[in-house]
mmCIF file of C-alpha atoms in Angstrom:
data_model
loop_
_atom_site.group_PDB
_atom_site.id
_atom_site.type_symbol
_atom_site.label_atom_id
_atom_site.label_comp_id
_atom_site.label_asym_id
_atom_site.label_seq_id
_atom_site.Cartn_x
_atom_site.Cartn_y
_atom_site.Cartn_z
ATOM 1 C CA UNK A 1 12.389 7.523 22.707
ATOM 2 C CA UNK A 2 13.034 5.905 19.707
ATOM 3 C CA UNK A 3 10.023 3.914 18.013
ATOM 4 C CA UNK A 4 9.910 0.074 17.973
ATOM 5 C CA UNK A 5 10.537 -1.876 14.417
ATOM 6 C CA UNK A 6 7.859 -3.280 12.878
ATOM 7 C CA UNK A 7 8.789 -5.151 9.917
ATOM 8 C CA UNK A 8 12.432 -5.049 9.036
ATOM 9 C CA UNK A 9 13.734 -6.156 5.360
ATOM 10 C CA UNK A 10 17.446 -7.119 4.869
ATOM 11 C CA UNK A 11 18.816 -7.223 1.454
ATOM 12 C CA UNK A 12 16.064 -8.972 0.301
ATOM 13 C CA UNK A 13 16.586 -10.011 -3.711
ATOM 14 C CA UNK A 14 14.524 -11.760 -5.998
ATOM 15 C CA UNK A 15 14.675 -13.693 -9.092
ATOM 16 C CA UNK A 16 12.090 -15.139 -10.916
ATOM 17 C CA UNK A 17 12.745 -18.514 -13.668
ATOM 18 C CA UNK A 18 10.918 -19.083 -17.125
ATOM 19 C CA UNK A 19 10.340 -21.695 -18.256
ATOM 20 C CA UNK A 20 13.059 -20.912 -21.410
ATOM 21 C CA UNK A 21 15.685 -21.064 -18.537
ATOM 22 C CA UNK A 22 16.234 -17.639 -18.553
ATOM 23 C CA UNK A 23 17.113 -15.789 -14.877
ATOM 24 C CA UNK A 24 15.418 -12.624 -14.275
ATOM 25 C CA UNK A 25 16.761 -10.650 -11.426
ATOM 26 C CA UNK A 26 13.575 -8.795 -10.377
ATOM 27 C CA UNK A 27 15.366 -6.847 -6.665
ATOM 28 C CA UNK A 28 17.939 -6.435 -5.748
ATOM 29 C CA UNK A 29 19.556 -6.234 -2.125
ATOM 30 C CA UNK A 30 16.447 -4.309 -0.135
ATOM 31 C CA UNK A 31 16.840 -3.302 2.659
ATOM 32 C CA UNK A 32 14.955 -1.287 5.119
ATOM 33 C CA UNK A 33 12.427 -0.777 8.382
ATOM 34 C CA UNK A 34 9.029 -0.025 9.165
ATOM 35 C CA UNK A 35 8.118 1.627 12.317
ATOM 36 C CA UNK A 36 5.414 0.833 13.984
ATOM 37 C CA UNK A 37 2.461 3.465 13.353
ATOM 38 C CA UNK A 38 4.620 5.001 10.191
ATOM 39 C CA UNK A 39 3.368 5.260 6.152
ATOM 40 C CA UNK A 40 5.498 4.212 4.345
ATOM 41 C CA UNK A 41 5.263 4.715 0.296
ATOM 42 C CA UNK A 42 7.088 3.075 -2.473
ATOM 43 C CA UNK A 43 6.944 4.374 -5.582
ATOM 44 C CA UNK A 44 9.270 3.854 -9.300
ATOM 45 C CA UNK A 45 8.614 4.111 -12.805
ATOM 46 C CA UNK A 46 6.880 0.398 -13.983
ATOM 47 C CA UNK A 47 8.772 -2.681 -13.756
ATOM 48 C CA UNK A 48 10.805 -1.671 -11.082
ATOM 49 C CA UNK A 49 9.780 -4.805 -8.918
ATOM 50 C CA UNK A 50 6.935 -2.442 -6.763
ATOM 51 C CA UNK A 51 4.733 -5.393 -6.369
ATOM 52 C CA UNK A 52 6.804 -7.932 -5.986
ATOM 53 C CA UNK A 53 8.069 -6.165 -3.322
ATOM 54 C CA UNK A 54 4.448 -6.026 -1.815
ATOM 55 C CA UNK A 55 4.193 -9.689 -2.053
ATOM 56 C CA UNK A 56 7.250 -10.552 -1.037
ATOM 57 C CA UNK A 57 5.728 -8.717 2.510
ATOM 58 C CA UNK A 58 3.011 -10.351 2.695
ATOM 59 C CA UNK A 59 4.557 -14.004 2.497
ATOM 60 C CA UNK A 60 2.424 -14.623 -1.017
ATOM 61 C CA UNK A 61 6.138 -15.024 -2.822
ATOM 62 C CA UNK A 62 9.404 -15.898 -0.953
ATOM 63 C CA UNK A 63 13.148 -14.040 -1.421
ATOM 64 C CA UNK A 64 15.603 -15.657 -3.542
ATOM 65 C CA UNK A 65 18.006 -14.383 -0.593
ATOM 66 C CA UNK A 66 17.836 -12.139 2.203
ATOM 67 C CA UNK A 67 15.188 -11.653 5.352
ATOM 68 C CA UNK A 68 11.767 -10.491 5.944
ATOM 69 C CA UNK A 69 11.672 -10.228 9.723
ATOM 70 C CA UNK A 70 8.897 -9.472 11.864
ATOM 71 C CA UNK A 71 9.611 -7.063 15.378
ATOM 72 C CA UNK A 72 10.407 -10.497 17.402
ATOM 73 C CA UNK A 73 12.897 -11.329 14.851
ATOM 74 C CA UNK A 74 11.406 -14.449 13.589
ATOM 75 C CA UNK A 75 11.385 -14.851 10.058
ATOM 76 C CA UNK A 76 8.202 -13.038 8.302
ATOM 77 C CA UNK A 77 4.913 -15.816 7.184
ATOM 78 C CA UNK A 78 1.904 -15.907 5.249
ATOM 79 C CA UNK A 79 0.448 -16.486 8.440
ATOM 80 C CA UNK A 80 2.064 -12.908 9.842
ATOM 81 C CA UNK A 81 0.773 -9.674 11.489
ATOM 82 C CA UNK A 82 -0.558 -8.505 7.466
ATOM 83 C CA UNK A 83 -3.617 -7.621 5.445
ATOM 84 C CA UNK A 84 -3.219 -6.928 2.228
ATOM 85 C CA UNK A 85 -5.442 -4.930 -0.221
ATOM 86 C CA UNK A 86 -4.867 -5.400 -4.178
ATOM 87 C CA UNK A 87 -5.776 -2.976 -6.991
ATOM 88 C CA UNK A 88 -8.406 -5.671 -7.708
ATOM 89 C CA UNK A 89 -10.750 -5.309 -5.183
ATOM 90 C CA UNK A 90 -11.124 -9.527 -4.612
ATOM 91 C CA UNK A 91 -15.225 -9.540 -3.257
ATOM 92 C CA UNK A 92 -16.913 -12.382 -3.646
ATOM 93 C CA UNK A 93 -19.649 -11.817 -6.192
ATOM 94 C CA UNK A 94 -21.955 -14.254 -4.312
ATOM 95 C CA UNK A 95 -21.935 -13.022 -0.919
ATOM 96 C CA UNK A 96 -23.081 -9.174 0.693
ATOM 97 C CA UNK A 97 -20.880 -6.495 1.680
ATOM 98 C CA UNK A 98 -21.405 -7.813 5.576
ATOM 99 C CA UNK A 99 -20.693 -11.247 4.184
ATOM 100 C CA UNK A 100 -17.620 -10.248 2.558
ATOM 101 C CA UNK A 101 -16.464 -7.301 5.116
ATOM 102 C CA UNK A 102 -16.631 -10.649 7.859
ATOM 103 C CA UNK A 103 -14.850 -13.098 5.765
ATOM 104 C CA UNK A 104 -11.588 -12.704 7.490
ATOM 105 C CA UNK A 105 -12.600 -13.125 10.477
ATOM 106 C CA UNK A 106 -14.695 -16.471 9.835
ATOM 107 C CA UNK A 107 -11.856 -17.623 8.341
ATOM 108 C CA UNK A 108 -9.961 -16.830 11.335
ATOM 109 C CA UNK A 109 -12.961 -19.001 13.193
ATOM 110 C CA UNK A 110 -14.002 -15.526 15.606
ATOM 111 C CA UNK A 111 -17.195 -16.085 17.390
ATOM 112 C CA UNK A 112 -20.585 -15.419 15.204
ATOM 113 C CA UNK A 113 -21.648 -12.916 18.324
ATOM 114 C CA UNK A 114 -18.040 -11.303 18.506
ATOM 115 C CA UNK A 115 -17.630 -11.029 14.456
ATOM 116 C CA UNK A 116 -21.271 -9.474 14.063
ATOM 117 C CA UNK A 117 -20.496 -6.189 15.503
ATOM 118 C CA UNK A 118 -16.605 -6.034 14.306
ATOM 119 C CA UNK A 119 -17.921 -5.934 11.280
ATOM 120 C CA UNK A 120 -20.345 -3.571 11.597
ATOM 121 C CA UNK A 121 -18.131 -0.791 13.286
ATOM 122 C CA UNK A 122 -15.549 -1.707 10.259
ATOM 123 C CA UNK A 123 -19.151 -0.957 7.791
ATOM 124 C CA UNK A 124 -19.893 2.807 8.867
ATOM 125 C CA UNK A 125 -15.983 3.196 9.015
ATOM 126 C CA UNK A 126 -15.662 2.914 5.379
ATOM 127 C CA UNK A 127 -18.732 4.898 4.738
ATOM 128 C CA UNK A 128 -21.312 1.864 3.788
ATOM 129 C CA UNK A 129 -24.149 1.755 6.482
ATOM 130 C CA UNK A 130 -27.071 0.870 4.656
ATOM 131 C CA UNK A 131 -25.372 -1.043 2.205
ATOM 132 C CA UNK A 132 -24.562 -4.163 4.561
ATOM 133 C CA UNK A 133 -27.134 -6.577 2.676
ATOM 134 C CA UNK A 134 -25.853 -5.345 -1.216
ATOM 135 C CA UNK A 135 -24.039 -7.379 -3.629
ATOM 136 C CA UNK A 136 -20.462 -6.540 -4.871
ATOM 137 C CA UNK A 137 -22.373 -5.872 -8.617
ATOM 138 C CA UNK A 138 -24.647 -3.100 -7.220
ATOM 139 C CA UNK A 139 -22.087 -0.766 -5.967
ATOM 140 C CA UNK A 140 -19.106 1.474 -7.613
ATOM 141 C CA UNK A 141 -15.822 0.935 -7.831
ATOM 142 C CA UNK A 142 -14.968 2.790 -4.955
ATOM 143 C CA UNK A 143 -17.424 1.506 -3.189
ATOM 144 C CA UNK A 144 -16.284 -2.265 -3.742
ATOM 145 C CA UNK A 145 -12.427 -0.324 -2.735
ATOM 146 C CA UNK A 146 -14.394 0.291 0.937
ATOM 147 C CA UNK A 147 -15.378 -3.323 1.568
ATOM 148 C CA UNK A 148 -12.156 -4.583 0.770
ATOM 149 C CA UNK A 149 -10.603 -2.237 2.416
ATOM 150 C CA UNK A 150 -12.844 -2.940 5.196
ATOM 151 C CA UNK A 151 -12.495 -6.641 4.956
ATOM 152 C CA UNK A 152 -8.948 -6.385 5.584
ATOM 153 C CA UNK A 153 -9.344 -3.844 8.554
ATOM 154 C CA UNK A 154 -11.734 -6.055 10.283
ATOM 155 C CA UNK A 155 -9.170 -8.747 10.732
ATOM 156 C CA UNK A 156 -6.846 -6.229 13.096
ATOM 157 C CA UNK A 157 -3.409 -6.945 11.528
ATOM 158 C CA UNK A 158 -0.791 -4.510 12.627
ATOM 159 C CA UNK A 159 0.412 -3.834 9.534
ATOM 160 C CA UNK A 160 -1.332 -2.829 6.146
ATOM 161 C CA UNK A 161 -0.222 -3.523 3.129
ATOM 162 C CA UNK A 162 -1.806 -1.540 -0.408
ATOM 163 C CA UNK A 163 -0.772 -2.254 -3.781
ATOM 164 C CA UNK A 164 -1.644 0.474 -5.550
ATOM 165 C CA UNK A 165 -5.408 -0.114 -4.475
ATOM 166 C CA UNK A 166 -6.890 3.405 -5.611
ATOM 167 C CA UNK A 167 -5.093 2.956 -9.165
ATOM 168 C CA UNK A 168 -8.567 1.829 -11.305
ATOM 169 C CA UNK A 169 -10.240 5.269 -9.598
ATOM 170 C CA UNK A 170 -11.722 8.321 -10.773
ATOM 171 C CA UNK A 171 -10.015 11.200 -9.961
ATOM 172 C CA UNK A 172 -11.977 12.443 -7.313
ATOM 173 C CA UNK A 173 -13.186 9.209 -5.498
ATOM 174 C CA UNK A 174 -9.476 8.256 -5.112
ATOM 175 C CA UNK A 175 -9.182 11.785 -3.073
ATOM 176 C CA UNK A 176 -12.284 10.825 -0.789
ATOM 177 C CA UNK A 177 -10.092 6.808 -0.547
ATOM 178 C CA UNK A 178 -7.131 8.443 0.758
ATOM 179 C CA UNK A 179 -8.837 11.451 2.976
ATOM 180 C CA UNK A 180 -10.573 8.097 4.025
ATOM 181 C CA UNK A 181 -7.787 5.758 4.583
ATOM 182 C CA UNK A 182 -5.790 8.312 6.685
ATOM 183 C CA UNK A 183 -8.272 8.895 8.858
ATOM 184 C CA UNK A 184 -8.593 5.482 9.422
ATOM 185 C CA UNK A 185 -5.136 5.260 10.046
ATOM 186 C CA UNK A 186 -5.279 8.003 12.522
ATOM 187 C CA UNK A 187 -8.123 6.506 14.505
ATOM 188 C CA UNK A 188 -6.912 3.560 14.823
ATOM 189 C CA UNK A 189 -3.194 3.623 13.865
ATOM 190 C CA UNK A 190 -1.310 0.869 12.240
ATOM 191 C CA UNK A 191 1.841 0.388 10.235
ATOM 192 C CA UNK A 192 1.080 1.251 6.108
ATOM 193 C CA UNK A 193 3.103 0.042 3.073
ATOM 194 C CA UNK A 194 1.885 1.488 0.347
ATOM 195 C CA UNK A 195 2.934 1.316 -3.332
ATOM 196 C CA UNK A 196 1.991 3.271 -5.910
ATOM 197 C CA UNK A 197 2.701 5.405 -9.146
ATOM 198 C CA UNK A 198 1.535 8.311 -8.115
ATOM 199 C CA UNK A 199 4.230 11.021 -6.823
ATOM 200 C CA UNK A 200 1.303 13.550 -5.483
ATOM 201 C CA UNK A 201 0.169 10.542 -3.017
ATOM 202 C CA UNK A 202 2.770 9.285 -1.815
ATOM 203 C CA UNK A 203 3.673 12.646 -0.900
ATOM 204 C CA UNK A 204 0.271 13.167 0.482
ATOM 205 C CA UNK A 205 -0.518 9.785 2.623
ATOM 206 C CA UNK A 206 2.872 9.078 3.690
ATOM 207 C CA UNK A 207 5.970 9.561 6.487
ATOM 208 C CA UNK A 208 8.966 7.803 4.537
ATOM 209 C CA UNK A 209 8.759 7.588 0.746
ATOM 210 C CA UNK A 210 11.709 4.721 -0.656
ATOM 211 C CA UNK A 211 12.170 5.985 -4.580
ATOM 212 C CA UNK A 212 12.779 3.043 -6.969
ATOM 213 C CA UNK A 213 15.119 1.947 -9.589
ATOM 214 C CA UNK A 214 14.622 -0.401 -12.170
ATOM 215 C CA UNK A 215 16.855 -3.303 -13.913
ATOM 216 C CA UNK A 216 16.577 -4.317 -11.376
ATOM 217 C CA UNK A 217 14.527 -3.153 -8.815
ATOM 218 C CA UNK A 218 16.440 -1.731 -6.119
ATOM 219 C CA UNK A 219 15.746 1.606 -2.950
ATOM 220 C CA UNK A 220 17.227 4.245 -4.995
ATOM 221 C CA UNK A 221 16.509 7.133 -2.604
ATOM 222 C CA UNK A 222 14.463 7.513 0.792
ATOM 223 C CA UNK A 223 13.002 10.494 1.088
ATOM 224 C CA UNK A 224 11.527 11.906 4.413
ATOM 225 C CA UNK A 225 7.980 13.588 4.046
ATOM 226 C CA UNK A 226 7.998 16.299 6.426
ATOM 227 C CA UNK A 227 4.457 17.837 6.472
ATOM 228 C CA UNK A 228 2.336 18.237 9.100
ATOM 229 C CA UNK A 229 -0.502 16.288 10.025
ATOM 230 C CA UNK A 230 -3.327 16.161 9.827
ATOM 231 C CA UNK A 231 -3.215 17.402 5.810
ATOM 232 C CA UNK A 232 -6.006 18.327 3.644
ATOM 233 C CA UNK A 233 -6.177 20.256 0.266
ATOM 234 C CA UNK A 234 -4.079 23.252 1.202
ATOM 235 C CA UNK A 235 -1.187 20.814 2.204
ATOM 236 C CA UNK A 236 -0.666 19.673 -1.514
ATOM 237 C CA UNK A 237 -0.333 23.577 -2.308
ATOM 238 C CA UNK A 238 2.078 24.407 0.034
ATOM 239 C CA UNK A 239 6.116 25.525 -1.047
ATOM 240 C CA UNK A 240 7.445 22.170 1.005
ATOM 241 C CA UNK A 241 4.756 19.685 -0.603
ATOM 242 C CA UNK A 242 6.291 21.042 -4.572
ATOM 243 C CA UNK A 243 9.536 21.042 -3.262
ATOM 244 C CA UNK A 244 9.289 17.177 -2.067
ATOM 245 C CA UNK A 245 6.931 16.599 -5.695
ATOM 246 C CA UNK A 246 9.531 18.370 -7.852
ATOM 247 C CA UNK A 247 12.483 16.188 -6.335
ATOM 248 C CA UNK A 248 10.690 12.668 -6.178
ATOM 249 C CA UNK A 249 9.522 13.204 -9.692
ATOM 250 C CA UNK A 250 12.898 14.285 -10.578
ATOM 251 C CA UNK A 251 14.307 11.002 -9.794
ATOM 252 C CA UNK A 252 11.489 8.540 -11.140
ATOM 253 C CA UNK A 253 11.658 10.772 -14.574
ATOM 254 C CA UNK A 254 15.257 10.394 -15.155
ATOM 255 C CA UNK A 255 14.778 6.242 -13.776
ATOM 256 C CA UNK A 256 12.369 5.713 -16.421
ATOM 257 C CA UNK A 257 14.289 7.565 -19.256
ATOM 258 C CA UNK A 258 17.488 5.143 -18.646
ATOM 259 C CA UNK A 259 14.556 2.548 -19.062
ATOM 260 C CA UNK A 260 12.073 3.112 -22.362
ATOM 261 C CA UNK A 261 15.876 4.507 -24.072
ATOM 262 C CA UNK A 262 14.819 7.750 -25.119
ATOM 263 C CA UNK A 263 16.391 10.693 -25.956
ATOM 264 C CA UNK A 264 13.977 14.017 -25.040
ATOM 265 C CA UNK A 265 15.407 17.085 -25.438
ATOM 266 C CA UNK A 266 12.912 18.245 -22.677
ATOM 267 C CA UNK A 267 15.039 16.665 -19.961
ATOM 268 C CA UNK A 268 18.523 17.472 -21.362
ATOM 269 C CA UNK A 269 18.842 19.511 -17.755
ATOM 270 C CA UNK A 270 17.431 16.280 -15.566
#
């Protein structure tokens, strides 16, 4: 059975104009579709426009040309069906964990009697039961990111946009957050578009990886991640995983070398 297309990006480009009158092209002719329940990662060297793309998908900025369409064919706007998790936790320091998690629901005018059980559910889902009355400053970085994730999940958007959400975490906490995200995604399916600079993270999480090229940002290649789910520690040591990692890393390394103009002998055979 054909999967439903939930978000469609059609020939999207983005120009920026500086105060000095300089025009720069950040993204050029980006096109892809996100199918319902699909986990997509966007990866590429620094400066290829990954974060700009997420802001466009979130409706925080508008494309200079092209269209971003929702499942009904309507042009996607900020008040659409997307929730966003950024690298910065963006928690309100004066609010407790439960009030931070419930903030989006409050903005949406969800009544208190309906809001409370939703907040309680997602606090439990991200493993923060017992910390409901704590403030952000009392939590570790990983715990704060879990609050941010719970806040976004609580509004029950069908598309989850994530801009390098685990980049600031230590290696072990990052791995646990990846496992937590997959567990939530498998139990409560959503369409996820995940920006990362980590090749292993992209492969481990995703159904599809789009590799971007810089100057201007374009999609260099689509890579299908045909790895069985659920995934665990053994997945990363499989021959198929290692082959995918080599392939994607080779593309990114070649693009990075072209960007910074380095002549490194160890990459002569790429």
